[in-house]
PDB file of C-alpha atoms in Angstrom:
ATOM      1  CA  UNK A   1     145.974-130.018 -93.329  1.00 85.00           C
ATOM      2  CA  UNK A   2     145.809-125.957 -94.473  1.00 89.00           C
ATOM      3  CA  UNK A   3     144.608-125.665 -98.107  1.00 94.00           C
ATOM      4  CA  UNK A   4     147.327-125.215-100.502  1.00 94.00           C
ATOM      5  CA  UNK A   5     145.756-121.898-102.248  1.00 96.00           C
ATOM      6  CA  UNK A   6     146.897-119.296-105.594  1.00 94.00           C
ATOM      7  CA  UNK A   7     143.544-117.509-104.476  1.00 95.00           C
ATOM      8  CA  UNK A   8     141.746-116.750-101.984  1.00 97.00           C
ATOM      9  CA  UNK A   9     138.568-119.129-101.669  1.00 97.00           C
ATOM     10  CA  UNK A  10     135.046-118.708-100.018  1.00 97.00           C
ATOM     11  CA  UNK A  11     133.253-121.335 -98.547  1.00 97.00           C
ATOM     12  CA  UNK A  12     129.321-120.235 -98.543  1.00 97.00           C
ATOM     13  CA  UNK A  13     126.520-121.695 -97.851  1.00 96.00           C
ATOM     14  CA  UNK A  14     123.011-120.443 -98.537  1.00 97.00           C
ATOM     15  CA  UNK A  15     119.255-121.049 -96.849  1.00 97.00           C
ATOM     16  CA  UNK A  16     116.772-120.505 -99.037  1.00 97.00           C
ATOM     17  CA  UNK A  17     113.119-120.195 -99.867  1.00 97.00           C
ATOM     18  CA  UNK A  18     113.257-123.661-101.596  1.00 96.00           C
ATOM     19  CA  UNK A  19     115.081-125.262-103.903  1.00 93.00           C
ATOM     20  CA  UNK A  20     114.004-124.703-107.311  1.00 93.00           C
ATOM     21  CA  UNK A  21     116.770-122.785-109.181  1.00 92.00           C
ATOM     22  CA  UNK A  22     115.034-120.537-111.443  1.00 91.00           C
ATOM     23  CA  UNK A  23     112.280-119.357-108.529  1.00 93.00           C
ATOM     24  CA  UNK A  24     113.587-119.491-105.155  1.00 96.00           C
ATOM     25  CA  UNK A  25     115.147-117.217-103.555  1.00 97.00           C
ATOM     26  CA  UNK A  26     118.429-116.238-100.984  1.00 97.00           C
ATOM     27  CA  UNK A  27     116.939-115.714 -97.601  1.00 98.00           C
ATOM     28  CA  UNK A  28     120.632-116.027 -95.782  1.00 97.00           C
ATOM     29  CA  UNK A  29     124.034-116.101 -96.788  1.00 97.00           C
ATOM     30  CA  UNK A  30     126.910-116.548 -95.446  1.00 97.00           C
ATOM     31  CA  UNK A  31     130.893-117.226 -96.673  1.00 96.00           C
ATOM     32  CA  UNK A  32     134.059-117.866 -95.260  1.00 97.00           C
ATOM     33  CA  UNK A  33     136.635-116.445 -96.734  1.00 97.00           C
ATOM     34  CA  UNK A  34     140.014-117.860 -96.291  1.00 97.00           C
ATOM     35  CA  UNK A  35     143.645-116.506 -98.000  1.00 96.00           C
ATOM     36  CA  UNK A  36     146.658-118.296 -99.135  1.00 96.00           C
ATOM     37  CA  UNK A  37     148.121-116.821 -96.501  1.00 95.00           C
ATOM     38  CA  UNK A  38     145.835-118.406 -93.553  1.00 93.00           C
ATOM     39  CA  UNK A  39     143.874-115.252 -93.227  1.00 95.00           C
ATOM     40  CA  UNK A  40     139.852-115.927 -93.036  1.00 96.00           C
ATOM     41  CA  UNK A  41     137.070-113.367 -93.045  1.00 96.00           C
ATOM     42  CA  UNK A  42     133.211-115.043 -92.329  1.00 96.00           C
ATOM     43  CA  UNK A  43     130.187-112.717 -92.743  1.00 96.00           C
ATOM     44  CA  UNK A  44     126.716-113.881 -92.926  1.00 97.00           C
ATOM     45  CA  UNK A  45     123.820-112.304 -94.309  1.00 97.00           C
ATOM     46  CA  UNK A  46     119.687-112.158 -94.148  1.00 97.00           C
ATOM     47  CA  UNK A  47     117.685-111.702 -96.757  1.00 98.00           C
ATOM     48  CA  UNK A  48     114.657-110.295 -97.351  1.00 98.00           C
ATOM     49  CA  UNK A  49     113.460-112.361-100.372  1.00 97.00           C
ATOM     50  CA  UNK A  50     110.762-110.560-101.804  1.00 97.00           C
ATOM     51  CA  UNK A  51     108.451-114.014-101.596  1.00 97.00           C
ATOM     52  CA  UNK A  52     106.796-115.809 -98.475  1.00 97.00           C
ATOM     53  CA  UNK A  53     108.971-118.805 -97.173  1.00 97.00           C
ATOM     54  CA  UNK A  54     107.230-121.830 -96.959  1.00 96.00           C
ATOM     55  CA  UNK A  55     106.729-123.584 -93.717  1.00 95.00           C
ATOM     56  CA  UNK A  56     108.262-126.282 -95.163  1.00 95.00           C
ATOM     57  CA  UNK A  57     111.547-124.065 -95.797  1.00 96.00           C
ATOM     58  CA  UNK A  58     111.333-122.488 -92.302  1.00 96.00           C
ATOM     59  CA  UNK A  59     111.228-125.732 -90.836  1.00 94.00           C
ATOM     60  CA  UNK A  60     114.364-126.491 -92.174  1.00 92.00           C
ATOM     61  CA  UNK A  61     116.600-123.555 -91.279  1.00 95.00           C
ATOM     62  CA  UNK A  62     114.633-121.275 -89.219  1.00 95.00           C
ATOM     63  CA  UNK A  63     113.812-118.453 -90.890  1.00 96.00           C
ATOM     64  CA  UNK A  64     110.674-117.245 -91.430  1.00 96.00           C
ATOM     65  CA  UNK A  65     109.059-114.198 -92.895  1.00 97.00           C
ATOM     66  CA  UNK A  66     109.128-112.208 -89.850  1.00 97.00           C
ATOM     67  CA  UNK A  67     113.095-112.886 -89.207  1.00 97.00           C
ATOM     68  CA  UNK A  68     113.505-111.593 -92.959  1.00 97.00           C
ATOM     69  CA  UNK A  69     110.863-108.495 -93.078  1.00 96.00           C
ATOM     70  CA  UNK A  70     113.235-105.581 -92.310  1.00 97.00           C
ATOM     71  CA  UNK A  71     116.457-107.241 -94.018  1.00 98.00           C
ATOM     72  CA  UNK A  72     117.765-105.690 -97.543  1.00 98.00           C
ATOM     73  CA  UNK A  73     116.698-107.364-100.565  1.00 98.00           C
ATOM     74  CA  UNK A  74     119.313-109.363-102.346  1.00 97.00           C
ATOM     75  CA  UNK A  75     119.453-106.501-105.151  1.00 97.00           C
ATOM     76  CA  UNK A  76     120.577-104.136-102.172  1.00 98.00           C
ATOM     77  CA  UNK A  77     123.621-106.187-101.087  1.00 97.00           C
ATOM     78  CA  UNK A  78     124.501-108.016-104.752  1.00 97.00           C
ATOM     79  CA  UNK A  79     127.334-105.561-105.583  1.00 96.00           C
ATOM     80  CA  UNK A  80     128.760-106.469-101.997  1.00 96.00           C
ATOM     81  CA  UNK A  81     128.400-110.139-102.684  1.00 96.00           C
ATOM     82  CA  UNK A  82     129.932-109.552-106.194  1.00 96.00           C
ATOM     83  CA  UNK A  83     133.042-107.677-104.715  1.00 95.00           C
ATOM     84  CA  UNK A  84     133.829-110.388-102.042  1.00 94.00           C
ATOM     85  CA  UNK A  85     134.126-113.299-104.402  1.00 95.00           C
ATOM     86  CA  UNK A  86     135.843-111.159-107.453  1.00 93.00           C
ATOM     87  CA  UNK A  87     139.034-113.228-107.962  1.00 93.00           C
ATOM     88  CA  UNK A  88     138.503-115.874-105.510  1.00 96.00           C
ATOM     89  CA  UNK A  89     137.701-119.723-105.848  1.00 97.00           C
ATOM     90  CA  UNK A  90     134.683-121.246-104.359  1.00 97.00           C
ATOM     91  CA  UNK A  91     133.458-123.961-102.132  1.00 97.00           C
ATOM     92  CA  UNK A  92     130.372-125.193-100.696  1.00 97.00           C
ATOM     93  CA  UNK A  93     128.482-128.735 -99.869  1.00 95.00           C
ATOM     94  CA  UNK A  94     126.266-130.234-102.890  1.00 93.00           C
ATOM     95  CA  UNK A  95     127.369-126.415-104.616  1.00 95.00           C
ATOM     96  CA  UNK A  96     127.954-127.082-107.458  1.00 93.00           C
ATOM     97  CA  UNK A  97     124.245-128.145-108.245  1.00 91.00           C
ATOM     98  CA  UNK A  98     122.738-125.419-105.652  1.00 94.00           C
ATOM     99  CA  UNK A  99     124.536-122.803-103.986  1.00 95.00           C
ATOM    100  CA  UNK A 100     126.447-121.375-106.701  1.00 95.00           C
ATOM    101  CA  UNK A 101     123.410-121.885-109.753  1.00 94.00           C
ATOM    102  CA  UNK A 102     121.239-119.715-107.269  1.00 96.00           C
ATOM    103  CA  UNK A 103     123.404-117.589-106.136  1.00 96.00           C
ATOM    104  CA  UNK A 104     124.400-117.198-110.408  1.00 95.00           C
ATOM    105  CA  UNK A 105     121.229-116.532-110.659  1.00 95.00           C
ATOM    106  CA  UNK A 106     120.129-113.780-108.226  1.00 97.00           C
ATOM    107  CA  UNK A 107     123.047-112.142-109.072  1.00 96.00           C
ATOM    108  CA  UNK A 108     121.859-111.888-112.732  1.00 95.00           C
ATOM    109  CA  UNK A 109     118.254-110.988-111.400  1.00 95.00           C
ATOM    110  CA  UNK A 110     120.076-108.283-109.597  1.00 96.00           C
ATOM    111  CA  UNK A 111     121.666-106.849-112.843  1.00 95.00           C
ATOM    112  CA  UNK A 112     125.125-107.929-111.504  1.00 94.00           C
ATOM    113  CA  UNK A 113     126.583-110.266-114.153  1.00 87.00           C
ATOM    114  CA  UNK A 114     129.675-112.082-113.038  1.00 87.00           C
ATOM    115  CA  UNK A 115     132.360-114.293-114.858  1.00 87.00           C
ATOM    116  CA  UNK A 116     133.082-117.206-113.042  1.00 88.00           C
ATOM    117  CA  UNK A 117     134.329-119.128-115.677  1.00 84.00           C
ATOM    118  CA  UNK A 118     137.820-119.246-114.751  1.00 87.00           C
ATOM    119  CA  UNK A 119     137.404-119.758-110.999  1.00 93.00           C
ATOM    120  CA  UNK A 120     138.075-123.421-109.647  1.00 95.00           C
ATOM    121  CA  UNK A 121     134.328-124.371-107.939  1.00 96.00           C
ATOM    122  CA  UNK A 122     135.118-127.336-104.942  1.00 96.00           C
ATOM    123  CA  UNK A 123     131.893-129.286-104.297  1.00 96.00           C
ATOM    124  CA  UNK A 124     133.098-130.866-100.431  1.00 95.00           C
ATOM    125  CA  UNK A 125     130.036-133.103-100.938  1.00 92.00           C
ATOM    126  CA  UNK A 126     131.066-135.055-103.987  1.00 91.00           C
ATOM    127  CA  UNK A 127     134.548-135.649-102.214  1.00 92.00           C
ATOM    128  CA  UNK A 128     132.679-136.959 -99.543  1.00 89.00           C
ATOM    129  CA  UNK A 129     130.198-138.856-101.947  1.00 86.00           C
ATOM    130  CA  UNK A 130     133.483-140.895-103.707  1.00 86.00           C
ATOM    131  CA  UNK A 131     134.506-141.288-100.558  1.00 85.00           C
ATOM    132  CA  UNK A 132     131.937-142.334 -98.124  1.00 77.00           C
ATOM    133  CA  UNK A 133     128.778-141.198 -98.826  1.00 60.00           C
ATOM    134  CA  UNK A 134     126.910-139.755 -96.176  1.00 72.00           C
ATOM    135  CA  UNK A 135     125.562-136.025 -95.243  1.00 82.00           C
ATOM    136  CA  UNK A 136     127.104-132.785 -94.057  1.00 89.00           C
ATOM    137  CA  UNK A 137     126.601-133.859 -89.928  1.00 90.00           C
ATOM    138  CA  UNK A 138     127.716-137.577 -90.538  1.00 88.00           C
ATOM    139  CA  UNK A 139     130.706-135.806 -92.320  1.00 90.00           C
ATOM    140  CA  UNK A 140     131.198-133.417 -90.271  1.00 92.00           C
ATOM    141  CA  UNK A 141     131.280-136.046 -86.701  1.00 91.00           C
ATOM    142  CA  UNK A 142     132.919-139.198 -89.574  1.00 90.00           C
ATOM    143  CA  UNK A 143     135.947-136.575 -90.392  1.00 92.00           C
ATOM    144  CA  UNK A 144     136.521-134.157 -87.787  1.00 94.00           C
ATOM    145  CA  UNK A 145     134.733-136.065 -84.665  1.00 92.00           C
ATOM    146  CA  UNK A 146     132.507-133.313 -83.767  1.00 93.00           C
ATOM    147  CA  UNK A 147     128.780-133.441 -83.672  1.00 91.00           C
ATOM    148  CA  UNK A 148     126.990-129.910 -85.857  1.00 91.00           C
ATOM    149  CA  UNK A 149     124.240-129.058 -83.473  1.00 84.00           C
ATOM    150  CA  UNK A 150     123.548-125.825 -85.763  1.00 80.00           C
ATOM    151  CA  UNK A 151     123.036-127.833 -89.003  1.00 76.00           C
ATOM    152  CA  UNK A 152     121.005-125.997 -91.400  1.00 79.00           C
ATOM    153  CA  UNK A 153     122.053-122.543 -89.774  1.00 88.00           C
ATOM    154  CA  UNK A 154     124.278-121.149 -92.896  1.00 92.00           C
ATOM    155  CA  UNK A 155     127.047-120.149 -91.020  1.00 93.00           C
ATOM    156  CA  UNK A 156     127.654-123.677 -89.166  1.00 92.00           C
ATOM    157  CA  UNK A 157     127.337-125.397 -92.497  1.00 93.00           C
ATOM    158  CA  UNK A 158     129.573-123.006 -93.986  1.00 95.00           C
ATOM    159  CA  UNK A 159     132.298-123.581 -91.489  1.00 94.00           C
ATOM    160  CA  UNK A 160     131.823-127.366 -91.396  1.00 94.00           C
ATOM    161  CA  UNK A 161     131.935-127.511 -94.822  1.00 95.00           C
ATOM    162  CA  UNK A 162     135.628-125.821 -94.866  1.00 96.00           C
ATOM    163  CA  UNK A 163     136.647-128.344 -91.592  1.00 95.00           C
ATOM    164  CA  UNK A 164     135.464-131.402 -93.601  1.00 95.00           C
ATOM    165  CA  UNK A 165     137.368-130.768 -96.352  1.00 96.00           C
ATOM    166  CA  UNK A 166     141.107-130.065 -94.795  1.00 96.00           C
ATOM    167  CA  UNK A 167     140.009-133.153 -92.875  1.00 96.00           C
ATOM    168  CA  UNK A 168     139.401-134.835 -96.130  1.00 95.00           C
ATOM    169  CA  UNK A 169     143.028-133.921 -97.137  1.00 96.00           C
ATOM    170  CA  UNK A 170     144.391-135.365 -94.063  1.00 96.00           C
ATOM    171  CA  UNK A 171     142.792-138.530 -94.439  1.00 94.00           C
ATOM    172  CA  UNK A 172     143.430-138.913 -98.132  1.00 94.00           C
ATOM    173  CA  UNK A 173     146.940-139.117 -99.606  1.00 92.00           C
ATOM    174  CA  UNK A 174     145.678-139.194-102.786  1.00 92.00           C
ATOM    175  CA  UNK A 175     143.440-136.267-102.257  1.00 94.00           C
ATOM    176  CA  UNK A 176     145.788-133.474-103.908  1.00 94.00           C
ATOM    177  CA  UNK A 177     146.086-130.268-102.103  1.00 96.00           C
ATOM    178  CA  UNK A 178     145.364-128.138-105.127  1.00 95.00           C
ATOM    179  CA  UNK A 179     142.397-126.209-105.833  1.00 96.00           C
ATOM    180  CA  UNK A 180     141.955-127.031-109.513  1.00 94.00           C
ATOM    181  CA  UNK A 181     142.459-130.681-108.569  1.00 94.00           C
ATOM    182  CA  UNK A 182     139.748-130.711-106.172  1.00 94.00           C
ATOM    183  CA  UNK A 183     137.628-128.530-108.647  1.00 91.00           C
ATOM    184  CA  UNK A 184     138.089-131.102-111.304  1.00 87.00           C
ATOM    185  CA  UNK A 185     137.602-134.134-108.495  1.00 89.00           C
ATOM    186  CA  UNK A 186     134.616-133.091-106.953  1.00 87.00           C
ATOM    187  CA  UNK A 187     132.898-131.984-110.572  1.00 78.00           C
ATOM    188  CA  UNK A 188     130.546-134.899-111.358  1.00 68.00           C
ATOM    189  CA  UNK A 189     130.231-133.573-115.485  1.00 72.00           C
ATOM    190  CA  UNK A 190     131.433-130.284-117.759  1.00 87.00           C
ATOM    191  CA  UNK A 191     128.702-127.827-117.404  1.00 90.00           C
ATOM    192  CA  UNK A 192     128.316-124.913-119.683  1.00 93.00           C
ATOM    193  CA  UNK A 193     125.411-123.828-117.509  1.00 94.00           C
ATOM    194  CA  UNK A 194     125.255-123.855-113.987  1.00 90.00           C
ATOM    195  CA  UNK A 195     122.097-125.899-113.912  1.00 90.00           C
ATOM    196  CA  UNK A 196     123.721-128.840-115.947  1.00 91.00           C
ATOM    197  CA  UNK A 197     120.726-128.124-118.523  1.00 95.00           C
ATOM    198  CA  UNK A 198     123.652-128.081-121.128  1.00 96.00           C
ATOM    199  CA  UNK A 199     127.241-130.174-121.059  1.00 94.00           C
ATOM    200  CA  UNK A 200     130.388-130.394-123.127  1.00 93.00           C
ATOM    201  CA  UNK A 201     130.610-133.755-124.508  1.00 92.00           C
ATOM    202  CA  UNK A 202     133.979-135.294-124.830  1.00 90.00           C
ATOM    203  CA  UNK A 203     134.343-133.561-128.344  1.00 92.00           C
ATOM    204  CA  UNK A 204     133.979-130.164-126.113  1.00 91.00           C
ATOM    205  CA  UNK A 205     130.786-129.507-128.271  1.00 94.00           C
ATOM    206  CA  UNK A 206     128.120-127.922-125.709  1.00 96.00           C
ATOM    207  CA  UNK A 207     124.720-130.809-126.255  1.00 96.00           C
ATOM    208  CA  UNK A 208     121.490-131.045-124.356  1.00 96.00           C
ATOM    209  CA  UNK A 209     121.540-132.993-121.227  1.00 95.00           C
ATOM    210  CA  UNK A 210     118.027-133.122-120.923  1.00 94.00           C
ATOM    211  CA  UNK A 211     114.609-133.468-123.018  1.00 94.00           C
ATOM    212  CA  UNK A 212     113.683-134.866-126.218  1.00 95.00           C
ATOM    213  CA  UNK A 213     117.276-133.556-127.625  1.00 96.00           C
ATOM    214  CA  UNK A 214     119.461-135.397-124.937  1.00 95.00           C
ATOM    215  CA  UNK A 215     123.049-135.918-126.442  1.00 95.00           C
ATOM    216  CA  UNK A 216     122.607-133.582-129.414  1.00 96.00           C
ATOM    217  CA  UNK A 217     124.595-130.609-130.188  1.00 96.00           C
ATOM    218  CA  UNK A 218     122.679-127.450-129.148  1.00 97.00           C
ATOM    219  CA  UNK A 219     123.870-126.116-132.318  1.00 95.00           C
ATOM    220  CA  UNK A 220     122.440-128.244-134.674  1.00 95.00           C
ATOM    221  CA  UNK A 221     119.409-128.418-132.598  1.00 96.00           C
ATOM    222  CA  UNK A 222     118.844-125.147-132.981  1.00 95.00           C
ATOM    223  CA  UNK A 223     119.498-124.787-136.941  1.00 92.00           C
ATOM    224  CA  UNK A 224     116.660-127.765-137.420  1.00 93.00           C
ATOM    225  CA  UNK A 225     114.368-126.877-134.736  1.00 95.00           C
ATOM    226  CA  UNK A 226     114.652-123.488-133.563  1.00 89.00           C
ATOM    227  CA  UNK A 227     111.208-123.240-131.629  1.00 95.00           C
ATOM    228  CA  UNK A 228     112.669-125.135-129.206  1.00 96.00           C
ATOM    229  CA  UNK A 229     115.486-121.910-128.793  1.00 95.00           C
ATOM    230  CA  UNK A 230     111.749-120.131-128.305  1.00 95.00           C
ATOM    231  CA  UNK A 231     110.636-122.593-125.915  1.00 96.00           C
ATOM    232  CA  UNK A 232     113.533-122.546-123.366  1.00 96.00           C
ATOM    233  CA  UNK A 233     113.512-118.984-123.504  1.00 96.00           C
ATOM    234  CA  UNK A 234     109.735-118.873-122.406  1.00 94.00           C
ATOM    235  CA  UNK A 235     110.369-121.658-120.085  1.00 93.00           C
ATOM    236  CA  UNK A 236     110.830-122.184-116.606  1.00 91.00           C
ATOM    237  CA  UNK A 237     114.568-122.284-116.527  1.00 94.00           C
ATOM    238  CA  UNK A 238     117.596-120.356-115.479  1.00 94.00           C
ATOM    239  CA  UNK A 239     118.428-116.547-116.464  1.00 94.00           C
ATOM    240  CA  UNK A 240     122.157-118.349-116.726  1.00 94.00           C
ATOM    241  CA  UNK A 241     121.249-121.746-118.945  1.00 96.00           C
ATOM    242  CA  UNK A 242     118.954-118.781-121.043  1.00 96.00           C
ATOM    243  CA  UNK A 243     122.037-116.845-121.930  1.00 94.00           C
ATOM    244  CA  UNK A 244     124.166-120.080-122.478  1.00 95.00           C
ATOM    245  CA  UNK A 245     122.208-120.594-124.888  1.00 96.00           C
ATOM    246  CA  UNK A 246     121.373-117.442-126.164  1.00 96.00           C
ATOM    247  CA  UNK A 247     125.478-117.153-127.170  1.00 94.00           C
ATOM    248  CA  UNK A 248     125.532-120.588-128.864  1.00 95.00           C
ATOM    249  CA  UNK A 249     122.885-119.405-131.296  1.00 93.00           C
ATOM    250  CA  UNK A 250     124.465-116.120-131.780  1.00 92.00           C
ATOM    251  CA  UNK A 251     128.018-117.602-132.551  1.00 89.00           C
ATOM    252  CA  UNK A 252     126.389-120.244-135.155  1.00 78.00           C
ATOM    253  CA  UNK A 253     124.364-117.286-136.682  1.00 74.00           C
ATOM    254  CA  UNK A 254     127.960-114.786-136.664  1.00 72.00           C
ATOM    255  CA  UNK A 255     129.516-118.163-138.225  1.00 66.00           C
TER     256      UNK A 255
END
């Protein structure tokens, strides 16, 4: 079944140096881009990432140092990136939680920051979670009968990822072809930040979903306790949960 789509949508998929958020970094890239009117554009991109790759990392996709030495730097192609997803909705397997935080983030690293607020995010992997649970290659051969020999080669996951889930709406009837339906679907809780660090409870107040605070309103939080503003500011988390943040302490102080 084709996607129903309003906007264009890009399916990415990134390999990186790791998989901590706020320190690894982009060492490929690439997206498929695909247009309500059937159109697609795929491009894929290495990184140099400005960092050694573990051998742990390299063992995974492939990609070690020497692959990435004479590649631009993520800064050097950021505006690029920026452009091609401008206006479109995005996709991506477990992305929600990974893909798009880091890619959030070394976009704001890069100086480039982008509103993605009102873009519809698809997560194929928590369709697939509700729905069978298994990984991107038992997906991939469960829903579309093919083995993925390239798995953990970006642009083989990228294009599985976007098979898997028109599969998905075959096999589903309840499975609405609608990208803000599938956004919502495949969203396991509100966000404010891309990490999750900080939700929207059911009041639509933004509260802690982590620490000490867990379940309190950031807000108050911060007019009882405001070291702890200080202490995620010098801590090891996200440029994007930082500025989250950052504006719900401004707007209380403004109020």
């Amino acid at each position: 079944m084709q996607l129903n789509l309003k906007n264009p949508i890009v399916f990415f998929d990134l390999e990186t140096t790791g998989i901590n958020i706020a320190t690894d970094r982009i060492v490929e890239i690439s997206y498929l881009k695909v247009y309500p009117n059937g159109k697609e554009e795929c491009k894929t991109l290495r990184i140099n990432p400005e960092m050694p790759i573990p051998p742990e990392s390299t063992a995974v996709h492939g990609i070690s140092d020497a692959d990435v030495a004479n590649c631009p730097t993520f800064k050097e192609v950021a505006k690029v990136i920026a452009r091609e997803i401008e206006g479109c909705d995005l996709a991506g397997y477990n992305s929600n939680r990974f893909d798009i935080p880091l890619l959030v983030e070394e976009l704001l690293r890069a100086g480039v920051d982008i509103d993605l607020s009102k873009r519809k995010m698809i997560d194929v992997q928590t369709i697939f979670h509700k729905m069978e649970q298994r990984t991107l290659s038992a997906a991939y051969k469960f829903y579309c009968n093919k083995d993925l020999n390239d798995a953990h080669t970006a642009e083989a996951d990228t294009r599985a990822t976007y098979e898997v889930l028109k599969s998905q709406l075959d096999r589903y009837e309840n499975l609405p072809n609608d990208v803000a339906a599938l956004a919502e679907f495949s969203t396991h809780s509100k966000n404010v930040d891309f990490a999750g660090r900080i939700v929207y409870n059911d009041k639509g107040e933004e509260i802690f979903n982590f620490g000490k605070y867990k379940g309190r309103s950031v807000a108050e939080v911060f007019k009882t306790d405001i070291g702890y503003y200080g202490w995620m500011m010098q801590g090891d988390f996200t440029l994007n949960t930082k500025n989250v943040i950052t504006n719900i302490k401004l707007r209380a102080f403004n109020k």
